[in-house]
Coordinates of C-alpha atoms in Angstrom, one line a residue:
X101 CA 5.1 -2.0 46.2
X102 CA 5.2 -5.8 46.5
X103 CA 8.4 -7.8 47.2
X104 CA 8.2 -11.4 46.2
X105 CA 9.9 -14.0 48.3
X106 CA 11.0 -17.4 47.1
X107 CA 8.3 -19.8 48.2
X108 CA 8.4 -23.0 50.1
X109 CA 7.8 -25.0 47.0
X110 CA 11.3 -24.0 45.7
X111 CA 13.1 -23.9 49.0
X112 CA 15.1 -27.0 48.1
X113 CA 16.9 -24.9 45.5
X114 CA 18.4 -22.7 48.1
X115 CA 17.1 -22.3 51.6
X116 CA 19.8 -20.2 53.2
X117 CA 18.3 -19.3 56.6
X118 CA 21.0 -19.3 59.3
X119 CA 20.6 -20.7 62.8
X120 CA 22.9 -20.7 65.8
X121 CA 23.3 -24.1 67.3
X122 CA 23.7 -24.6 71.0
X123 CA 26.8 -26.9 70.6
X124 CA 30.0 -25.2 71.8
X125 CA 32.3 -26.1 69.1
X126 CA 34.9 -23.8 67.3
X127 CA 35.4 -21.9 64.1
X128 CA 39.0 -20.5 63.9
X129 CA 41.4 -19.1 61.5
X130 CA 45.2 -19.6 61.7
X131 CA 47.7 -17.1 60.4
X132 CA 51.4 -17.6 59.9
X133 CA 51.8 -14.0 58.8
X134 CA 52.5 -15.1 55.2
X135 CA 50.9 -14.4 51.9
X136 CA 49.2 -17.8 51.7
X137 CA 48.3 -20.2 54.4
X138 CA 46.1 -23.1 53.2
X139 CA 45.3 -26.1 55.5
X140 CA 44.9 -29.1 53.1
X141 CA 44.8 -31.9 55.7
X142 CA 43.6 -32.7 59.2
X143 CA 44.3 -35.9 61.0
X144 CA 44.1 -37.2 64.6
X145 CA 46.8 -39.5 65.9
X146 CA 45.7 -39.7 69.5
X147 CA 43.3 -37.9 71.9
X148 CA 45.7 -35.0 72.5
X149 CA 44.4 -33.1 69.5
X150 CA 44.6 -32.7 65.8
X151 CA 47.4 -32.4 63.2
X152 CA 47.2 -29.8 60.4
X153 CA 49.3 -29.7 57.3
X154 CA 49.5 -26.2 55.8
X155 CA 50.8 -25.0 52.4
X156 CA 52.5 -21.7 53.1
X157 CA 54.1 -18.9 51.0
X158 CA 56.0 -16.0 52.5
X159 CA 56.4 -12.5 51.1
X160 CA 59.5 -13.5 49.2
X161 CA 57.5 -16.3 47.4
X162 CA 59.2 -19.1 49.3
X163 CA 57.0 -22.1 49.7
X164 CA 57.2 -24.3 52.8
X165 CA 55.2 -27.0 54.5
X166 CA 54.0 -26.1 58.0
X167 CA 52.6 -28.6 60.5
X168 CA 50.4 -27.3 63.3
X169 CA 49.1 -29.3 66.3
X170 CA 45.9 -28.0 67.9
X171 CA 44.0 -29.1 70.9
X172 CA 40.3 -30.0 71.3
X173 CA 39.4 -26.3 71.6
X174 CA 41.4 -25.4 68.5
X175 CA 44.2 -23.7 70.3
X176 CA 47.7 -24.1 68.8
X177 CA 50.0 -26.4 70.8
X178 CA 53.0 -26.2 68.5
X179 CA 54.0 -25.2 64.9
X180 CA 56.8 -26.7 62.8
X181 CA 58.1 -25.4 59.5
X182 CA 59.6 -27.8 57.0
X183 CA 61.7 -26.2 54.3
X184 CA 65.0 -26.6 52.4
X185 CA 67.2 -23.6 51.5
X186 CA 66.8 -22.6 47.9
X187 CA 64.0 -25.0 47.2
X188 CA 60.2 -24.8 47.3
X189 CA 58.2 -27.5 49.1
X190 CA 54.5 -28.1 48.5
X191 CA 51.7 -30.0 50.2
X192 CA 49.9 -32.3 47.9
X193 CA 46.1 -32.1 47.7
X194 CA 43.2 -32.5 50.0
X195 CA 43.7 -35.4 52.4
X196 CA 47.3 -35.8 51.2
X197 CA 48.4 -36.9 54.7
X198 CA 47.7 -40.3 56.3
X199 CA 48.4 -41.8 59.8
X200 CA 50.9 -44.6 59.8
X201 CA 51.0 -47.8 62.0
X202 CA 53.8 -46.3 64.2
X203 CA 51.6 -43.2 65.0
X204 CA 53.5 -41.1 62.5
X205 CA 52.2 -39.6 59.3
X206 CA 53.1 -39.9 55.6
X207 CA 52.6 -37.2 53.1
X208 CA 52.9 -36.9 49.3
X209 CA 53.8 -33.5 47.9
X210 CA 56.3 -31.8 45.6
X211 CA 59.8 -30.3 45.7
X212 CA 60.9 -27.6 43.2
X213 CA 64.6 -26.9 42.7
X214 CA 65.0 -24.0 40.3
X215 CA 63.0 -25.1 37.2
X216 CA 62.8 -28.8 38.1
X217 CA 59.9 -30.3 40.1
X218 CA 60.0 -33.8 41.7
X219 CA 57.5 -35.9 43.6
X220 CA 58.3 -35.6 47.3
X221 CA 57.5 -38.3 49.9
X222 CA 57.8 -37.2 53.6
X223 CA 57.6 -39.3 56.8
X224 CA 56.8 -37.3 59.9
X225 CA 56.8 -38.5 63.5
X226 CA 53.9 -37.5 65.9
X227 CA 55.9 -34.4 67.1
X228 CA 55.9 -33.0 63.5
X229 CA 59.6 -33.7 62.9
X230 CA 60.7 -35.3 59.6
X231 CA 61.9 -39.0 59.9
X232 CA 63.0 -39.3 56.3
X233 CA 62.3 -37.7 52.9
X234 CA 62.5 -39.2 49.4
X235 CA 62.2 -37.6 45.9
X236 CA 61.1 -39.3 42.8
X237 CA 61.4 -38.3 39.1
X238 CA 64.1 -37.0 36.9
X239 CA 65.4 -33.5 36.0
X240 CA 64.1 -33.7 32.4
X241 CA 60.4 -33.9 33.3
X242 CA 57.7 -32.5 35.6
X243 CA 56.6 -34.6 38.6
X244 CA 54.3 -34.0 41.5
X245 CA 52.7 -36.1 44.3
X246 CA 49.2 -35.4 45.6
X247 CA 48.5 -38.1 48.2
X248 CA 50.3 -40.9 50.0
X249 CA 48.9 -43.8 52.0
X250 CA 50.3 -46.7 54.0
X251 CA 49.7 -50.1 52.4
X252 CA 48.9 -53.5 54.0
X253 CA 52.4 -54.9 53.3
X254 CA 54.0 -52.2 55.5
X255 CA 55.1 -49.9 52.7
X256 CA 53.5 -46.9 51.0
X257 CA 51.7 -46.0 47.8
X258 CA 51.7 -42.5 46.5
X259 CA 49.9 -40.9 43.5
X260 CA 50.2 -37.7 41.5
X261 CA 51.0 -36.9 37.9
X262 CA 54.0 -36.5 35.5
X263 CA 54.7 -35.6 31.9
X264 CA 57.3 -38.3 31.5
X265 CA 55.4 -40.2 28.9
X266 CA 53.7 -37.2 27.2
X267 CA 55.7 -34.0 27.1
X268 CA 52.5 -32.1 26.0
X269 CA 50.3 -33.2 28.9
X270 CA 50.3 -34.9 32.3
X271 CA 49.6 -38.6 33.0
X272 CA 48.4 -40.1 36.3
X273 CA 51.3 -41.5 38.3
X274 CA 51.4 -44.3 40.9
X275 CA 54.5 -45.1 42.9
X276 CA 54.9 -48.1 45.3
X277 CA 57.6 -48.1 48.0
X278 CA 58.8 -50.2 50.9
X279 CA 58.6 -49.1 54.5
X280 CA 61.7 -46.8 54.2
X281 CA 60.3 -45.1 51.1
X282 CA 62.5 -46.9 48.6
X283 CA 61.0 -47.5 45.1
X284 CA 59.5 -50.9 44.4
X285 CA 57.7 -50.1 41.2
X286 CA 55.9 -47.3 39.4
X287 CA 53.3 -46.9 36.6
X288 CA 51.8 -44.1 34.5
X289 CA 48.3 -43.9 33.0
X290 CA 47.0 -41.6 30.3
X291 CA 46.2 -40.9 26.6
X292 CA 48.4 -38.8 24.3
X293 CA 47.6 -35.1 24.3
X294 CA 45.0 -35.4 27.2
X295 CA 45.7 -34.5 30.8
X296 CA 44.9 -37.2 33.3
X297 CA 46.0 -36.1 36.8
X298 CA 45.6 -38.2 39.9
X299 CA 45.1 -36.5 43.2
X300 CA 43.8 -39.3 45.4
X301 CA 44.6 -42.9 46.2
X302 CA 42.8 -45.6 48.1
X303 CA 43.9 -49.3 48.7
X304 CA 40.9 -51.5 47.9
X305 CA 40.0 -54.8 49.7
X306 CA 41.3 -56.9 46.8
X307 CA 44.8 -55.5 47.3
X308 CA 44.6 -53.1 44.3
X309 CA 44.3 -49.4 44.2
X310 CA 41.8 -46.7 43.3
X311 CA 43.2 -43.6 41.7
X312 CA 41.0 -40.5 41.3
X313 CA 41.4 -37.0 40.0
X314 CA 40.6 -35.2 36.7
X315 CA 40.7 -35.6 33.0
X316 CA 41.2 -32.5 30.9
X317 CA 40.6 -32.5 27.1
X318 CA 39.8 -29.9 24.4
X319 CA 37.9 -32.0 21.9
X320 CA 40.1 -30.6 19.2
X321 CA 39.4 -27.0 20.2
X322 CA 42.3 -25.6 22.2
X323 CA 40.0 -22.7 23.4
X324 CA 37.8 -25.2 25.2
X325 CA 39.2 -27.1 28.2
X326 CA 36.6 -29.6 29.4
X327 CA 37.4 -31.0 32.9
X328 CA 35.9 -34.2 34.1
X329 CA 36.1 -36.4 37.2
X330 CA 38.4 -39.4 36.6
X331 CA 38.7 -42.8 38.5
X332 CA 41.2 -45.5 37.5
X333 CA 41.1 -49.0 39.1
X334 CA 44.4 -51.0 39.1
X335 CA 45.4 -54.3 40.5
X336 CA 48.1 -54.9 43.2
X337 CA 50.9 -54.6 40.6
X338 CA 49.5 -51.3 39.2
X339 CA 48.0 -52.8 36.0
X340 CA 44.9 -50.9 34.9
X341 CA 41.6 -52.8 35.0
X342 CA 39.2 -50.1 34.0
X343 CA 38.8 -46.3 33.8
X344 CA 35.7 -44.2 34.6
X345 CA 35.3 -40.6 33.2
X346 CA 32.2 -38.6 33.8
X347 CA 32.1 -36.7 30.5
X348 CA 30.2 -33.4 31.0
X349 CA 30.3 -30.2 29.0
X350 CA 31.9 -27.9 31.6
X351 CA 34.7 -27.7 34.1
X352 CA 34.0 -30.0 36.9
X353 CA 35.9 -30.7 40.1
X354 CA 38.3 -33.6 40.2
X355 CA 37.1 -36.9 41.9
X356 CA 38.1 -38.1 45.4
X357 CA 37.2 -41.8 45.5
X358 CA 37.0 -44.4 48.2
X359 CA 35.8 -48.0 48.7
X360 CA 32.6 -48.5 50.7
X361 CA 31.6 -51.4 52.9
X362 CA 29.8 -53.1 50.1
X363 CA 33.1 -53.3 48.1
X364 CA 31.9 -50.8 45.5
X365 CA 33.3 -47.3 45.1
X366 CA 32.0 -43.8 45.6
X367 CA 33.5 -40.5 44.7
X368 CA 32.8 -36.8 45.4
X369 CA 33.2 -34.2 42.7
X370 CA 30.8 -32.0 40.7
X371 CA 28.6 -32.2 37.6
X372 CA 28.1 -29.4 35.1
X373 CA 25.4 -28.9 32.6
X374 CA 27.0 -26.4 30.2
X375 CA 30.4 -24.8 29.4
X376 CA 29.8 -21.8 31.6
X377 CA 31.4 -23.5 34.6
X378 CA 28.1 -23.7 36.5
X379 CA 28.0 -27.0 38.4
X380 CA 26.5 -28.8 41.3
X381 CA 28.4 -30.8 43.9
X382 CA 27.9 -34.5 43.3
X383 CA 28.4 -38.0 44.7
X384 CA 28.7 -40.9 42.3
X385 CA 28.6 -44.6 43.1
X386 CA 30.5 -47.0 40.9
X387 CA 30.4 -50.8 40.4
X388 CA 33.7 -52.3 41.5
X389 CA 33.9 -54.8 38.6
X390 CA 33.6 -52.4 35.7
X391 CA 33.3 -48.8 36.9
X392 CA 29.7 -48.4 35.7
X393 CA 27.6 -45.9 37.5
X394 CA 25.2 -47.4 40.1
X395 CA 23.8 -44.0 41.1
X396 CA 24.7 -40.3 40.8
X397 CA 23.2 -37.5 42.9
X398 CA 23.7 -33.8 43.0
X399 CA 23.3 -31.4 46.0
X400 CA 22.8 -27.7 46.6
X401 CA 22.4 -25.3 43.7
X402 CA 24.3 -24.6 40.5
X403 CA 27.1 -22.1 40.9
X404 CA 30.7 -21.6 39.7
X405 CA 33.4 -23.7 41.4
X406 CA 31.1 -25.9 43.5
X407 CA 32.5 -29.4 44.3
X408 CA 33.2 -31.9 47.0
X409 CA 36.9 -32.2 47.7
X410 CA 37.1 -35.0 50.3
X411 CA 34.8 -37.9 51.2
X412 CA 34.8 -40.6 53.9
X413 CA 32.6 -43.5 54.9
X414 CA 31.6 -43.5 58.6
X415 CA 31.2 -46.5 60.9
X416 CA 27.4 -46.7 60.2
X417 CA 28.0 -46.8 56.4
X418 CA 26.9 -43.2 56.0
X419 CA 29.0 -40.8 54.0
X420 CA 30.5 -37.4 55.0
X421 CA 31.9 -35.0 52.4
X422 CA 33.5 -31.6 52.5
X423 CA 34.0 -29.1 49.8
X424 CA 33.1 -25.6 48.4
X425 CA 30.1 -23.9 47.0
X426 CA 30.2 -20.7 44.9
X427 CA 28.2 -17.7 46.1
X428 CA 27.6 -14.9 43.6
X429 CA 30.4 -14.1 41.2
X430 CA 33.6 -14.4 43.3
X431 CA 32.7 -15.5 46.8
X432 CA 32.5 -19.1 48.1
X433 CA 31.7 -20.8 51.3
X434 CA 32.6 -24.2 52.9
X435 CA 30.1 -27.0 52.4
X436 CA 29.6 -30.2 54.4
X437 CA 27.2 -33.0 53.4
X438 CA 26.2 -36.2 55.3
X439 CA 24.2 -38.8 53.4
X440 CA 22.9 -42.3 53.9
X441 CA 24.8 -45.1 52.2
X442 CA 22.5 -44.7 49.1
X443 CA 23.4 -41.0 48.8
X444 CA 20.1 -39.6 50.3
X445 CA 21.1 -36.6 52.2
X446 CA 20.8 -36.4 56.0
X447 CA 22.0 -32.8 56.2
X448 CA 23.9 -30.3 54.2
X449 CA 25.6 -27.2 55.7
X450 CA 26.9 -24.1 54.0
X451 CA 29.4 -22.6 56.4
X452 CA 31.0 -19.1 56.4
X453 CA 34.4 -18.7 58.1
X454 CA 33.3 -15.3 59.4
X455 CA 30.3 -14.7 61.6
X456 CA 30.1 -11.0 60.5
X457 CA 27.9 -11.8 57.5
X458 CA 30.6 -10.5 55.1
X459 CA 31.4 -12.6 52.1
X460 CA 34.8 -14.1 51.6
X461 CA 36.3 -16.9 49.5
X462 CA 36.4 -20.0 51.6
X463 CA 36.7 -23.8 51.0
X464 CA 36.9 -26.9 53.1
X465 CA 39.5 -29.4 51.9
X466 CA 39.4 -32.2 54.4
X467 CA 37.1 -33.7 57.1
X468 CA 37.3 -36.5 59.7
X469 CA 34.9 -37.8 62.4
X470 CA 35.8 -37.0 66.0
X471 CA 35.5 -39.1 69.1
X472 CA 32.5 -37.2 70.4
X473 CA 30.4 -38.0 67.4
X474 CA 31.0 -34.8 65.6
X475 CA 33.3 -33.7 62.8
X476 CA 36.3 -31.5 62.2
X477 CA 37.2 -29.9 58.9
X478 CA 40.0 -27.7 57.6
X479 CA 40.5 -25.5 54.6
X480 CA 41.3 -21.9 53.7
X481 CA 39.6 -18.5 53.7
X482 CA 40.4 -15.3 51.8
X483 CA 39.1 -12.0 53.1
X484 CA 37.9 -9.3 50.7
X485 CA 38.2 -5.5 50.8
X486 CA 37.2 -3.3 52.6
X487 CA 38.9 -5.8 55.0
X488 CA 42.6 -6.4 54.4
X489 CA 43.1 -8.9 51.6
X490 CA 44.6 -11.9 53.4
X491 CA 44.6 -15.7 53.2
X492 CA 44.3 -17.9 56.3
X493 CA 44.1 -21.5 57.2
X494 CA 40.6 -22.4 58.6
X495 CA 39.4 -25.1 61.0
X496 CA 35.8 -25.7 62.1
X497 CA 34.7 -28.2 64.7
X498 CA 31.1 -29.4 64.3
X499 CA 28.7 -31.4 66.3
X500 CA 26.9 -34.6 65.2
X501 CA 24.4 -32.6 63.2
X502 CA 27.0 -30.6 61.4
X503 CA 26.5 -27.4 63.4
X504 CA 29.2 -25.4 65.1
X505 CA 29.8 -22.1 66.9
X506 CA 29.8 -20.2 63.6
X507 CA 27.2 -20.1 60.9
X508 CA 25.2 -23.2 60.2
X509 CA 23.1 -22.9 57.0
X510 CA 20.6 -25.5 56.1
X511 CA 20.2 -26.2 52.4
X512 CA 16.8 -27.8 51.4
X513 CA 14.4 -28.4 54.3
X514 CA 13.1 -31.6 52.9
X515 CA 16.3 -33.1 51.8
X516 CA 18.8 -32.0 54.4
X517 CA 17.7 -32.8 57.9
X518 CA 14.9 -30.3 58.8
X519 CA 11.4 -31.5 59.0
X520 CA 9.3 -30.5 56.0
X521 CA 6.8 -28.4 58.0
X522 CA 9.2 -27.0 60.6
X523 CA 9.4 -23.6 58.8
X524 CA 6.3 -21.5 58.1
X525 CA 6.6 -18.3 56.1
X526 CA 3.8 -15.9 55.4
X527 CA 2.4 -14.0 53.5
X528 CA 4.1 -15.0 50.2
X529 CA 3.9 -12.9 48.0
X530 CA 4.5 -10.1 50.5
X531 CA 4.0 -6.4 50.8
X532 CA 7.5 -6.0 52.2
X533 CA 7.2 -7.8 55.6
X534 CA 7.1 -11.6 56.2
X535 CA 6.6 -13.6 59.3
X536 CA 8.7 -16.7 60.1
X537 CA 7.8 -19.5 62.5
X538 CA 10.3 -22.3 62.9
X539 CA 10.9 -25.2 65.2
X540 CA 14.6 -24.2 65.3
X541 CA 15.9 -21.1 67.0
X542 CA 17.0 -18.6 64.4
X543 CA 19.7 -16.2 65.6
X544 CA 19.6 -14.2 62.4
X545 CA 18.5 -14.4 58.8
X546 CA 20.4 -13.6 55.6
X547 CA 18.7 -12.3 52.5
X548 CA 20.1 -13.0 49.0
X549 CA 19.0 -11.9 45.5
X550 CA 18.6 -14.5 42.7
X551 CA 22.2 -13.9 41.7
X552 CA 23.3 -15.2 45.1
X553 CA 24.5 -11.9 46.4
X554 CA 24.1 -11.2 50.1
X555 CA 21.9 -8.1 50.4
X556 CA 21.2 -8.0 54.2
X557 CA 21.7 -9.8 57.4
X558 CA 19.4 -9.1 60.3
X559 CA 18.0 -10.5 63.5
X560 CA 14.3 -11.3 63.8
X561 CA 12.0 -8.9 65.7
X562 CA 8.9 -10.7 66.9
X563 CA 9.5 -13.2 64.2
X564 CA 9.1 -10.5 61.5
X565 CA 11.4 -9.8 58.7
X566 CA 11.5 -6.7 56.5
X567 CA 12.5 -7.3 52.9
X568 CA 14.5 -5.0 50.7
X569 CA 12.4 -2.1 49.2
X570 CA 12.8 -3.1 45.5
X571 CA 10.3 -5.3 43.8
X572 CA 11.7 -8.8 43.1
X573 CA 12.3 -12.3 44.2
X574 CA 14.5 -13.0 47.3
X575 CA 16.1 -16.0 48.9
X576 CA 16.4 -16.5 52.7

């Protein structure tokens, strides 16, 4: 009986062969013995290591903010828990933390006191201790901060969303403070009965700000909730100049937008093609003057929940982005993409938290370059039965090619950093056994069906691979 293997012509759709890189990096999970531990942010203040900010929920459903310092090997140096009796404290969103000029950090999040939720601005020193905290909002409405940044005048800008102007839905919210966190001015942005939530902020070279997040609308049908990437450009006083919404039919990931060295803007998100929540991760470049699209590119394959969550421009004007890609029906893996300044991909990595081959639900929320030319990224992973159901913070240190000590899956030979002719697979179609010849050293190979389900993981024997017995099409 013949088993058909996905040919090289289609390998750019999903080429998930896995190779072990030689670089000795690390791939670690961190558990605080709580129900939820989710690392949303990673930063580096000095050469002594990295700073993680973790959203944590204990067995009594108390929410706290945990700061963790790790060294270059990923080993924990110290852990601090920040909480208030009788109140819940929340980390903002991906990359909600920023390094300040005095080698401290500023974070935007939320504080919930009984049924009231406020925007919460926290200043930490480099030891993880709080220097000061400020709350914003009123007891009659809902408020939440997602990200804070230092501004060039020595103060801070923080963004999030509130229902202050529209009780039925949320509006994007921008707050400007002085160096001590005292309010200078605030603005809201939105349309009646449509949700516009801001989760990211960037100060642009003209002194203004770039807000990004998501727009949610129903189109008059409450059963349909269309989610689109949203970018709002405002001037230095918070006045809106233009708004960009990538209106697609499905539920896309929210935008994370930055300014690039050409003074235009780029954001990471996802783009859907239907209402079934199937989407591809995407980068979109915008004209700084009007928000018009200069280019838009998608990466990987269509799946549920795929999106870039954080993006940065590197010193050579290339782009690095981290996010999540759906695998099958409920599983997901971390995803890292590096591109040229025009969005052409240099490499794309799909990374499992576990090296056992078992599926879990993982995502990478934040990524920064490291001093050795590599990258470090953080996120969360959820283990599935038969393992104990648990949620951990996750950090992976990668080399300059995006490879680490754990899995390093290349997606698309031609587009993502592997020479077009470096993999030879034959015969195809096959009678059940194929032979692989590759310029890279393959430690093991994973076989998926066309639904994205992992069927088998095995090492190569004399470069030969035995396929499943059932007739069909498979992906490696």
